[in-house]
Amino acid sequence: MEVAQMYLVRLQEHINGLCTGMPAWEIILRTAATTVLLVWVKGFLFKDESLYERGKKAVFRLARRLPQVKNMLQKEIDKMSDGLTHDLNEAIENTPYLVQLPKEGWSTEKIIEKATEYTKFGTFKWETGCASGTVYNGNKDLTDVMTQVYGLSAWTNPLHPDVFPGVRKMEAEVVRMCCSLFKGDRDTCGCMTTGGTESIVMAVKAYRDYAINVRGIKKPEILVPVSAHAAFDKAAYLLAISIKHVPLDPKSMKVDVHAMKKMINRRTCMLAVSAPQFPHGVIDPVEEVGALGEQYNIPVHVDACLGGFLIPFMEEAGYPLPPFDFRVKGVTSISADTHKYGYAPKGSSVIMYRNSSWRHHQFFVTPDWPGGIYATATIGGSRSGGIVAACWAALVYHGHQGYVEYTTKIIQTAKKIEEGCRKIPGIFVYGKPDVSVVALGSNEFNIYILSDRMTKRGWNLNALQFPSSIHLAVTVLHTHPGVADRFISDVKEISEDIIKNPPKDTGGSAAMYGMAQSIPDRSLVGELAWCYLDAMYSTQQKSTKAD
């Protein structure tokens, strides 16, 4: 301590010596300039992204400006764009596009004929249970009920509850039923959204605004597991806040709570966990992270978008889980997708809060607009009342017992697939799946080759990365007789063949994901992804004026 004081005194004497004879204005100016410089240096050295990462990106940007590199990359991007456009057009059997409104409106018969033709495009027959996730039920009776209810509400708009009080009642009932499902008390509340992404964005907005307006945090940041849904990254980008990714335990694939604790700082405005997470289907330790939230007075969000209509019923189905809902004191919000295992139409989800004080920070209100006081609960203004009504119909159609029965079948099937795949030489199952997702990897061969060959047999699986893996999200369709056995059999046969006859060349997702994971310039990977999104809206291959 004395040594430090001695050096401080010497520094003070040195500075005083430098300032001797200087006019006051010069001392003030130099002090101000030095302060500005030090603040800039601090900001440069201690940004969210490390100096190494920023330097690496700068090198890549400079390299890409070189004419040879720029031309070579553009050729590859154009090649990929053309290939994706070709593939998507093949899926619609190269039929011509409508590029202008028809001169005269089509008859009802022609519209139905064309719509029927469009819905039959594609080689994957999801009705057979070939797809991972994607369509979570497909029951004809349910489809008919939701279609009829949607038709009754097709013209309604929840933005005008005074005009459509019935739809407002349905939406309020959906939210309350979900809050009750997740063990909320009378103070819990929430909103319907258009999907899991919007639910997550809304939660992040609520906690960002709370951090800024109540706690006075100027630059809030959120902590999420590496395995958390990319919607958290989208939320951080859209809301201009920092996001830090917490590593996983390599064996369990759950978030490392000890690492999360070490990453908490005075700017942390939210902790997130998944129940379950998308890549490997495991549930993060909600109770432990909830305890962290209580200890540091930080709100905790549980992302149950994927399994939100399975996990509340698992105990009754014979598969009890540790607490994951509002029973955990630190949990302040939960997102759950009704359009997945709730079997409602796509475009419906629910975000729930422990009390309305959190939800208030989600709302958007502008009181001075000439068009009147404008207030919305979520991102959208006008919304489809038909989706709200169809979602309500799905929930009351199944009832509590209906969801228990479906949950029992789905978890039994997922466990059967997991156990069957663990016995197959050459592949392994990541972690210990808690709910409906089974993720596969291999130390013997490129796992994406297995995915490509499964595609040729009619399966549509999810390709994952970091680490390389694929997964199947089990749905009601996979519980039908013979589907799980066929999946296990196909995985076994293909794996054995790959080990016996290792392929010399790889293509398809094996080549694409292998390349994507090896490219150090991640911005280039992003540009390649743009090609896919551009191709989705392309009408260039064949088009014709509407007749």
Coordinates of C-alpha atoms in Angstrom, one line a residue:
M1 CA 0.0 0.0 0.0
E2 CA 2.8 2.4 0.9
V3 CA 4.7 1.6 -2.3
A4 CA 1.6 2.4 -4.3
Q5 CA 1.1 5.7 -2.5
M6 CA 4.8 6.5 -3.2
Y7 CA 4.3 6.0 -6.9
L8 CA 1.2 8.1 -6.9
V9 CA 3.0 10.9 -5.2
R10 CA 5.8 10.7 -7.8
L11 CA 3.3 10.7 -10.7
Q12 CA 1.6 13.7 -9.2
E13 CA 4.9 15.6 -8.9
H14 CA 5.8 14.7 -12.4
I15 CA 2.5 16.0 -13.8
N16 CA 2.8 19.1 -11.7
G17 CA 6.3 19.6 -13.1
L18 CA 5.0 19.3 -16.7
C19 CA 2.3 21.9 -16.0
T20 CA 4.7 24.4 -14.4
G21 CA 4.6 27.7 -16.4
M22 CA 1.6 26.6 -18.5
P23 CA -1.3 29.0 -18.8
A24 CA -4.6 27.7 -17.2
W25 CA -6.3 27.4 -20.6
E26 CA -3.6 25.1 -21.9
I27 CA -3.8 22.9 -18.8
I28 CA -7.5 22.5 -19.2
L29 CA -7.3 21.9 -23.0
R30 CA -4.6 19.2 -22.6
T31 CA -6.5 17.5 -19.7
A32 CA -9.7 17.4 -21.8
A33 CA -7.8 16.0 -24.9
T34 CA -6.1 13.4 -22.7
T35 CA -9.4 12.3 -21.2
V36 CA -11.1 12.0 -24.6
L37 CA -8.1 10.0 -25.9
L38 CA -8.2 7.6 -22.9
V39 CA -12.0 7.1 -23.2
W40 CA -11.5 6.3 -26.9
V41 CA -8.7 3.8 -26.1
K42 CA -10.9 2.2 -23.4
G43 CA -13.8 1.9 -25.9
F44 CA -11.4 0.4 -28.6
L45 CA -9.8 -2.1 -26.3
F46 CA -12.8 -3.2 -24.3
K47 CA -15.6 -3.6 -26.9
D48 CA -17.9 -6.7 -26.7
E49 CA -15.8 -8.3 -29.5
S50 CA -12.2 -9.1 -28.8
L51 CA -9.4 -7.2 -30.4
Y52 CA -8.3 -10.4 -32.1
E53 CA -11.7 -11.0 -33.7
R54 CA -11.9 -7.4 -34.9
G55 CA -8.5 -7.7 -36.3
K56 CA -9.3 -10.9 -38.1
K57 CA -12.4 -9.3 -39.6
A58 CA -10.4 -6.3 -40.8
V59 CA -7.9 -8.6 -42.5
F60 CA -10.8 -10.5 -44.3
R61 CA -12.3 -7.2 -45.4
L62 CA -9.1 -6.0 -46.9
A63 CA -8.4 -9.3 -48.6
R64 CA -11.9 -9.3 -50.2
R65 CA -11.1 -5.9 -51.8
L66 CA -8.4 -7.5 -53.9
P67 CA -9.7 -7.9 -57.4
Q68 CA -8.7 -11.5 -57.8
V69 CA -10.2 -12.5 -54.5
K70 CA -13.3 -10.4 -55.1
N71 CA -13.9 -11.9 -58.6
M72 CA -13.3 -15.5 -57.3
L73 CA -15.8 -15.1 -54.5
Q74 CA -18.4 -13.5 -56.7
K75 CA -18.2 -16.4 -59.1
E76 CA -18.8 -18.9 -56.2
I77 CA -21.6 -16.8 -54.9
D78 CA -23.3 -16.6 -58.3
K79 CA -22.8 -20.4 -58.8
M80 CA -24.5 -21.1 -55.4
S81 CA -27.3 -18.7 -56.2
D82 CA -28.0 -20.3 -59.5
G83 CA -27.9 -23.8 -58.0
L84 CA -30.3 -22.9 -55.2
T85 CA -32.7 -21.2 -57.6
H86 CA -32.6 -24.3 -59.9
D87 CA -33.3 -26.6 -56.9
L88 CA -36.2 -24.6 -55.7
N89 CA -37.7 -24.5 -59.2
E90 CA -37.3 -28.3 -59.6
A91 CA -39.5 -28.7 -56.4
I92 CA -42.3 -26.9 -58.2
E93 CA -41.8 -29.0 -61.3
N94 CA -40.7 -25.9 -63.3
T95 CA -44.2 -24.6 -63.7
P96 CA -44.4 -21.0 -64.8
Y97 CA -44.8 -18.1 -62.3
L98 CA -47.5 -15.5 -62.2
V99 CA -45.6 -12.1 -62.5
Q100 CA -48.6 -9.8 -63.0
L101 CA -52.2 -9.7 -61.8
P102 CA -54.6 -11.5 -64.1
K103 CA -56.5 -9.2 -66.4
E104 CA -59.8 -10.7 -65.1
G105 CA -60.3 -12.3 -61.8
W106 CA -60.2 -16.1 -61.7
S107 CA -63.3 -18.2 -61.0
T108 CA -63.6 -20.0 -57.7
E109 CA -63.1 -23.3 -59.5
K110 CA -59.9 -22.2 -61.1
I111 CA -58.5 -20.7 -57.9
I112 CA -59.2 -24.0 -56.0
E113 CA -57.7 -26.0 -58.9
K114 CA -54.5 -24.0 -58.9
A115 CA -54.2 -23.9 -55.1
T116 CA -54.6 -27.7 -55.0
E117 CA -51.9 -28.0 -57.7
Y118 CA -49.5 -25.8 -55.7
T119 CA -50.0 -27.7 -52.4
K120 CA -49.1 -31.0 -54.1
F121 CA -45.6 -29.8 -55.2
G122 CA -42.6 -31.4 -53.5
T123 CA -41.1 -34.8 -53.0
F124 CA -41.4 -35.0 -49.3
K125 CA -44.6 -36.5 -48.1
W126 CA -44.9 -35.1 -44.6
E127 CA -48.1 -37.1 -43.9
T128 CA -46.0 -40.2 -43.7
G129 CA -43.8 -38.8 -40.8
C130 CA -40.7 -38.3 -42.9
A131 CA -40.0 -34.7 -41.6
S132 CA -38.2 -33.6 -38.5
G133 CA -40.7 -31.2 -36.8
T134 CA -42.2 -29.1 -39.5
V135 CA -45.8 -30.4 -39.2
Y136 CA -46.6 -31.4 -35.7
N137 CA -50.0 -33.1 -36.0
G138 CA -51.9 -33.1 -39.3
N139 CA -55.1 -34.7 -37.8
K140 CA -57.9 -34.3 -40.3
D141 CA -60.7 -33.6 -37.7
L142 CA -58.5 -30.9 -36.1
T143 CA -57.8 -29.4 -39.5
D144 CA -61.4 -29.2 -40.3
V145 CA -62.3 -27.6 -36.9
M146 CA -59.5 -25.0 -37.2
T147 CA -60.4 -24.2 -40.8
Q148 CA -64.1 -23.6 -39.9
V149 CA -63.2 -21.4 -36.9
Y150 CA -60.7 -19.5 -39.0
G151 CA -63.4 -18.9 -41.6
L152 CA -65.7 -17.5 -39.0
S153 CA -63.0 -15.0 -37.9
A154 CA -61.2 -14.4 -41.2
W155 CA -62.0 -10.7 -41.3
T156 CA -61.4 -9.9 -37.6
N157 CA -58.6 -7.8 -36.3
P158 CA -57.5 -7.9 -32.6
L159 CA -56.3 -4.3 -33.0
H160 CA -59.9 -3.3 -32.7
P161 CA -61.3 -5.1 -29.6
D162 CA -64.3 -2.9 -29.5
V163 CA -65.3 -4.1 -33.0
F164 CA -64.3 -7.7 -32.4
P165 CA -64.9 -8.4 -28.6
G166 CA -65.2 -12.2 -29.2
V167 CA -61.7 -12.5 -30.7
R168 CA -60.3 -10.4 -27.8
K169 CA -62.0 -12.8 -25.4
M170 CA -60.4 -15.8 -27.2
E171 CA -57.0 -14.3 -27.1
A172 CA -57.3 -13.5 -23.4
E173 CA -58.4 -17.1 -22.7
V174 CA -55.5 -18.5 -24.7
V175 CA -53.0 -16.5 -22.6
R176 CA -54.7 -17.4 -19.3
M177 CA -54.9 -21.1 -20.1
C178 CA -51.1 -21.0 -20.9
C179 CA -50.3 -19.2 -17.7
S180 CA -52.2 -21.8 -15.7
L181 CA -50.4 -24.6 -17.6
F182 CA -47.1 -23.2 -16.5
K183 CA -48.2 -22.9 -12.8
G184 CA -48.7 -19.2 -12.9
D185 CA -50.8 -17.5 -10.2
R186 CA -53.4 -14.8 -10.8
D187 CA -50.7 -12.2 -11.3
T188 CA -49.1 -14.0 -14.2
C189 CA -50.0 -12.5 -17.6
G190 CA -48.9 -12.4 -21.2
C191 CA -49.6 -11.8 -24.9
M192 CA -50.1 -13.8 -28.0
T193 CA -47.5 -13.3 -30.7
T194 CA -46.9 -14.5 -34.3
G195 CA -44.3 -17.1 -33.3
G196 CA -41.5 -18.1 -31.0
T197 CA -39.1 -15.5 -32.5
E198 CA -41.5 -12.6 -31.7
S199 CA -42.1 -14.0 -28.2
I200 CA -38.4 -14.0 -27.6
V201 CA -37.9 -10.5 -29.1
M202 CA -40.6 -9.2 -26.9
A203 CA -39.0 -10.7 -23.7
V204 CA -35.7 -9.2 -24.6
K205 CA -37.3 -5.8 -25.3
A206 CA -39.1 -5.9 -21.9
Y207 CA -35.8 -6.5 -20.1
R208 CA -33.8 -4.1 -22.1
D209 CA -36.3 -1.3 -21.4
Y210 CA -36.4 -2.2 -17.7
A211 CA -32.6 -2.1 -17.5
I212 CA -32.4 1.3 -19.2
N213 CA -35.5 3.0 -17.7
V214 CA -35.5 1.5 -14.2
R215 CA -32.0 0.3 -13.4
G216 CA -30.2 3.0 -15.4
I217 CA -28.0 0.6 -17.3
K218 CA -26.8 2.4 -20.4
K219 CA -25.6 -0.5 -22.4
P220 CA -27.6 -3.7 -21.4
E221 CA -26.5 -7.1 -22.4
I222 CA -28.1 -10.5 -22.3
L223 CA -26.5 -13.9 -21.4
V224 CA -27.8 -16.9 -23.3
P225 CA -26.5 -20.5 -23.8
V226 CA -24.6 -21.3 -27.0
S227 CA -27.4 -23.6 -27.8
A228 CA -30.2 -21.0 -27.3
H229 CA -32.4 -20.2 -30.3
A230 CA -31.0 -17.8 -32.8
A231 CA -34.0 -15.6 -32.1
F232 CA -32.0 -14.2 -29.2
D233 CA -29.3 -13.1 -31.6
K234 CA -32.0 -11.5 -33.8
A235 CA -33.5 -9.7 -30.8
A236 CA -30.1 -8.4 -29.7
Y237 CA -29.4 -7.2 -33.3
L238 CA -32.8 -5.5 -33.7
L239 CA -32.8 -4.0 -30.3
A240 CA -29.1 -2.8 -30.5
I241 CA -27.9 -4.5 -27.3
S242 CA -25.1 -6.8 -26.6
I243 CA -25.4 -10.6 -26.4
K244 CA -22.9 -13.0 -24.7
H245 CA -23.1 -16.7 -25.4
V246 CA -22.4 -19.1 -22.5
P247 CA -20.6 -22.4 -23.2
L248 CA -22.2 -25.8 -22.7
D249 CA -21.1 -28.8 -20.7
P250 CA -19.7 -31.0 -23.5
K251 CA -21.2 -34.2 -22.1
S252 CA -24.7 -33.1 -21.0
M253 CA -25.0 -30.3 -23.7
K254 CA -26.6 -28.2 -21.0
V255 CA -25.5 -24.6 -20.3
D256 CA -22.6 -24.4 -17.9
V257 CA -24.1 -22.5 -14.9
H258 CA -20.7 -21.9 -13.4
A259 CA -19.5 -20.2 -16.6
M260 CA -22.8 -18.2 -16.7
K261 CA -22.2 -16.9 -13.2
K262 CA -18.7 -15.8 -14.1
M263 CA -20.0 -13.9 -17.1
I264 CA -22.6 -11.8 -15.1
N265 CA -21.7 -8.2 -14.7
R266 CA -23.4 -4.9 -13.8
R267 CA -24.7 -4.6 -17.4
T268 CA -26.4 -8.0 -17.5
C269 CA -30.2 -7.5 -18.0
M270 CA -31.4 -11.0 -18.7
L271 CA -30.4 -14.7 -18.2
A272 CA -31.9 -17.2 -20.6
V273 CA -32.4 -21.0 -20.5
S274 CA -34.1 -23.4 -22.9
A275 CA -36.6 -26.1 -22.1
P276 CA -35.6 -27.9 -24.2
Q277 CA -33.0 -26.4 -26.5
F278 CA -33.4 -26.9 -30.2
P279 CA -30.1 -28.6 -31.3
H280 CA -29.9 -31.6 -28.8
G281 CA -33.3 -31.6 -27.1
V282 CA -32.0 -31.3 -23.5
I283 CA -33.4 -29.0 -20.8
D284 CA -31.0 -26.5 -19.3
P285 CA -30.8 -26.4 -15.4
V286 CA -33.7 -23.9 -14.9
E287 CA -33.6 -24.1 -11.1
E288 CA -29.9 -23.3 -10.9
V289 CA -30.1 -20.4 -13.4
G290 CA -33.2 -19.2 -11.6
A291 CA -31.2 -19.1 -8.3
L292 CA -28.6 -17.0 -10.1
G293 CA -31.3 -14.6 -11.2
E294 CA -32.5 -14.3 -7.6
Q295 CA -29.0 -13.8 -6.3
Y296 CA -28.1 -11.0 -8.7
N297 CA -31.6 -9.6 -9.1
I298 CA -31.6 -10.4 -12.9
P299 CA -34.7 -11.5 -14.7
V300 CA -34.6 -15.1 -16.1
H301 CA -36.4 -16.1 -19.3
V302 CA -37.3 -19.8 -20.0
D303 CA -37.5 -20.4 -23.8
A304 CA -40.0 -23.3 -24.0
C305 CA -41.0 -22.5 -27.6
L306 CA -40.2 -25.9 -28.8
G307 CA -41.4 -28.1 -26.1
G308 CA -43.9 -25.8 -24.3
F309 CA -46.9 -28.1 -25.0
L310 CA -45.0 -31.3 -24.0
I311 CA -43.2 -30.5 -20.8
P312 CA -46.2 -29.4 -18.7
F313 CA -47.8 -32.8 -19.4
M314 CA -44.8 -35.1 -19.0
E315 CA -45.2 -35.9 -15.3
E316 CA -48.8 -37.2 -16.0
A317 CA -47.4 -39.1 -19.0
G318 CA -44.9 -40.9 -16.7
Y319 CA -41.8 -38.8 -17.4
P320 CA -41.4 -36.3 -14.5
L321 CA -39.0 -33.4 -14.9
P322 CA -37.4 -30.9 -12.5
P323 CA -39.3 -27.7 -12.1
F324 CA -39.0 -25.4 -15.2
D325 CA -41.9 -23.0 -14.9
F326 CA -43.2 -20.3 -12.5
R327 CA -42.7 -22.6 -9.6
V328 CA -39.0 -21.6 -9.9
K329 CA -38.8 -18.3 -8.1
G330 CA -36.2 -16.7 -10.3
V331 CA -38.1 -17.3 -13.5
T332 CA -39.8 -14.1 -14.7
S333 CA -41.0 -15.0 -18.2
I334 CA -41.7 -18.1 -20.4
S335 CA -42.3 -18.4 -24.1
A336 CA -44.2 -21.3 -25.5
D337 CA -45.3 -22.0 -29.1
T338 CA -48.9 -23.0 -29.6
H339 CA -48.1 -23.7 -33.2
K340 CA -45.8 -26.6 -32.5
Y341 CA -46.9 -29.2 -29.9
G342 CA -50.0 -27.1 -29.2
Y343 CA -51.1 -28.1 -32.7
A344 CA -52.4 -24.7 -33.6
P345 CA -51.8 -23.1 -37.0
K346 CA -48.4 -21.5 -37.8
G347 CA -48.2 -18.0 -36.6
S348 CA -49.2 -18.3 -33.0
S349 CA -47.2 -18.3 -29.8
V350 CA -47.4 -17.0 -26.2
I351 CA -45.1 -14.9 -24.1
M352 CA -45.9 -15.0 -20.4
Y353 CA -44.6 -12.9 -17.4
R354 CA -44.7 -13.4 -13.7
N355 CA -46.6 -10.1 -13.3
S356 CA -47.8 -7.1 -15.3
S357 CA -44.9 -4.9 -14.3
W358 CA -42.6 -6.9 -16.6
R359 CA -45.1 -6.9 -19.4
H360 CA -45.5 -3.1 -19.3
H361 CA -41.9 -2.8 -20.5
Q362 CA -42.8 -4.9 -23.5
F363 CA -45.6 -2.6 -24.6
F364 CA -45.1 0.2 -27.2
V365 CA -47.0 3.5 -26.7
T366 CA -46.7 6.8 -28.5
P367 CA -49.1 9.3 -27.0
D368 CA -48.5 12.2 -29.4
W369 CA -49.3 10.8 -32.8
P370 CA -51.8 12.9 -34.7
G371 CA -53.7 9.7 -35.5
G372 CA -54.5 9.3 -31.8
I373 CA -52.8 7.6 -28.9
Y374 CA -51.1 4.5 -30.4
A375 CA -50.5 1.5 -28.2
T376 CA -49.7 -2.1 -29.1
A377 CA -48.7 -5.0 -27.0
T378 CA -46.4 -6.7 -29.6
I379 CA -44.6 -5.8 -32.8
G380 CA -47.6 -6.0 -35.1
G381 CA -50.4 -3.5 -35.3
S382 CA -53.2 -5.2 -37.3
R383 CA -53.1 -9.0 -36.8
S384 CA -55.1 -11.9 -38.0
G385 CA -58.0 -12.7 -35.7
G386 CA -58.4 -15.9 -37.6
I387 CA -55.1 -17.2 -36.3
V388 CA -56.1 -16.3 -32.7
A389 CA -59.5 -18.0 -33.1
A390 CA -57.9 -21.2 -34.7
C391 CA -55.3 -21.3 -31.9
W392 CA -58.1 -21.1 -29.3
A393 CA -59.9 -23.9 -31.1
A394 CA -56.9 -26.1 -31.1
L395 CA -56.4 -25.7 -27.3
V396 CA -60.0 -26.5 -26.4
Y397 CA -60.2 -29.2 -29.0
H398 CA -57.5 -31.2 -27.3
G399 CA -58.1 -30.3 -23.7
H400 CA -55.7 -31.2 -20.9
Q401 CA -56.2 -35.0 -21.3
G402 CA -55.7 -34.8 -25.1
Y403 CA -52.3 -33.2 -24.7
V404 CA -51.3 -35.8 -22.0
E405 CA -52.2 -38.6 -24.4
Y406 CA -50.2 -37.1 -27.3
T407 CA -47.3 -36.3 -25.0
T408 CA -47.2 -39.9 -23.9
K409 CA -47.0 -41.2 -27.4
I410 CA -44.4 -38.7 -28.5
I411 CA -42.0 -39.2 -25.6
Q412 CA -42.3 -43.0 -25.9
T413 CA -41.4 -42.8 -29.6
A414 CA -38.5 -40.4 -28.9
K415 CA -37.2 -42.7 -26.2
K416 CA -37.5 -45.7 -28.6
I417 CA -35.6 -43.9 -31.4
E418 CA -32.9 -42.7 -28.9
E419 CA -32.4 -46.3 -27.5
G420 CA -32.4 -47.8 -31.0
C421 CA -29.8 -45.3 -32.3
R422 CA -27.5 -45.8 -29.3
K423 CA -27.1 -49.4 -30.4
I424 CA -26.0 -48.5 -33.9
P425 CA -22.2 -48.8 -34.4
G426 CA -20.5 -45.6 -35.7
I427 CA -23.0 -43.1 -34.3
F428 CA -23.8 -41.6 -30.9
V429 CA -26.6 -39.6 -29.4
Y430 CA -25.7 -36.1 -28.0
G431 CA -26.4 -35.7 -24.3
K432 CA -29.5 -37.3 -22.8
P433 CA -32.5 -36.0 -24.6
D434 CA -35.2 -34.9 -22.2
V435 CA -38.2 -34.3 -24.5
S436 CA -38.8 -35.0 -28.2
V437 CA -35.5 -34.2 -30.0
V438 CA -32.8 -36.9 -30.7
A439 CA -29.5 -35.5 -32.1
L440 CA -27.0 -37.8 -33.7
G441 CA -23.2 -37.5 -34.3
S442 CA -20.4 -39.7 -35.4
N443 CA -16.7 -40.1 -34.7
E444 CA -16.4 -42.6 -37.6
F445 CA -17.7 -40.6 -40.6
N446 CA -19.1 -37.3 -41.8
I447 CA -22.6 -37.3 -40.2
Y448 CA -23.9 -35.1 -43.0
I449 CA -23.4 -38.0 -45.4
L450 CA -25.9 -40.0 -43.4
S451 CA -28.3 -37.0 -43.6
D452 CA -28.0 -36.8 -47.4
R453 CA -28.6 -40.5 -47.8
M454 CA -31.6 -40.4 -45.4
T455 CA -32.9 -37.7 -47.7
K456 CA -32.7 -40.0 -50.6
R457 CA -34.9 -42.5 -48.7
G458 CA -37.5 -39.8 -48.1
W459 CA -36.5 -38.4 -44.7
N460 CA -36.1 -34.7 -44.1
L461 CA -33.8 -34.1 -41.1
N462 CA -32.3 -31.0 -39.5
A463 CA -28.6 -30.4 -40.1
L464 CA -26.7 -28.8 -37.1
Q465 CA -23.2 -27.4 -36.6
F466 CA -20.6 -26.7 -33.9
P467 CA -20.5 -29.7 -33.3
S468 CA -21.5 -31.4 -36.6
S469 CA -24.7 -33.3 -36.0
I470 CA -28.2 -34.0 -37.3
H471 CA -31.5 -34.4 -35.4
L472 CA -35.0 -35.6 -35.6
A473 CA -37.8 -33.7 -33.8
V474 CA -40.4 -36.3 -33.1
T475 CA -44.0 -35.3 -33.8
V476 CA -47.4 -37.0 -33.7
L477 CA -46.7 -38.3 -37.2
H478 CA -43.7 -40.3 -36.0
T479 CA -45.9 -42.1 -33.5
H480 CA -47.8 -43.8 -36.2
P481 CA -47.2 -47.6 -36.6
G482 CA -43.9 -48.5 -38.2
V483 CA -42.4 -45.0 -38.6
A484 CA -39.9 -45.1 -35.7
D485 CA -38.8 -48.7 -36.7
R486 CA -38.3 -47.6 -40.3
F487 CA -36.2 -44.6 -39.1
I488 CA -33.9 -46.8 -36.9
S489 CA -33.6 -49.4 -39.6
D490 CA -32.6 -46.8 -42.3
V491 CA -30.1 -45.1 -40.0
K492 CA -28.6 -48.5 -39.2
E493 CA -28.3 -49.7 -42.8
I494 CA -26.9 -46.4 -44.1
S495 CA -24.3 -46.2 -41.3
E496 CA -23.1 -49.7 -41.8
D497 CA -22.7 -49.0 -45.5
I498 CA -20.8 -45.8 -45.0
I499 CA -18.4 -47.5 -42.6
K500 CA -17.9 -50.5 -45.0
N501 CA -17.7 -48.3 -48.1
P502 CA -16.4 -44.9 -47.2
P503 CA -17.4 -42.4 -50.0
K504 CA -14.6 -40.7 -51.9
D505 CA -16.5 -37.6 -52.7
T506 CA -19.2 -35.8 -50.8
G507 CA -21.9 -33.6 -52.0
G508 CA -25.2 -32.1 -50.8
S509 CA -25.3 -30.9 -47.2
A510 CA -22.1 -32.9 -46.4
A511 CA -20.2 -30.6 -48.7
M512 CA -22.1 -27.5 -47.9
Y513 CA -21.9 -27.8 -44.1
G514 CA -18.3 -29.0 -44.3
M515 CA -17.4 -25.9 -46.3
A516 CA -19.5 -23.5 -44.1
Q517 CA -17.9 -24.7 -40.9
S518 CA -14.4 -24.4 -42.3
I519 CA -14.7 -20.8 -43.6
P520 CA -13.0 -18.5 -41.1
D521 CA -14.7 -15.4 -42.5
R522 CA -18.2 -15.9 -41.1
S523 CA -19.5 -12.8 -42.9
L524 CA -18.9 -14.8 -46.1
V525 CA -21.1 -17.6 -44.8
G526 CA -23.8 -15.0 -44.2
E527 CA -23.6 -13.8 -47.8
L528 CA -24.0 -17.4 -49.0
A529 CA -27.1 -17.6 -46.8
W530 CA -28.4 -14.5 -48.6
C531 CA -28.3 -16.6 -51.8
Y532 CA -30.8 -19.0 -50.3
L533 CA -33.1 -16.3 -49.1
D534 CA -32.9 -14.5 -52.5
A535 CA -33.7 -17.8 -54.2
M536 CA -36.9 -18.2 -52.1
Y537 CA -38.4 -15.1 -53.8
S538 CA -37.0 -15.7 -57.3
T539 CA -39.3 -16.0 -60.2
Q540 CA -36.6 -15.9 -62.8
Q541 CA -36.3 -19.4 -64.1
K542 CA -39.7 -19.6 -65.8
S543 CA -42.3 -16.9 -65.7
T544 CA -45.3 -15.9 -67.7
K545 CA -48.0 -13.2 -67.6
A546 CA -51.1 -14.3 -65.9
D547 CA -54.0 -15.1 -68.2

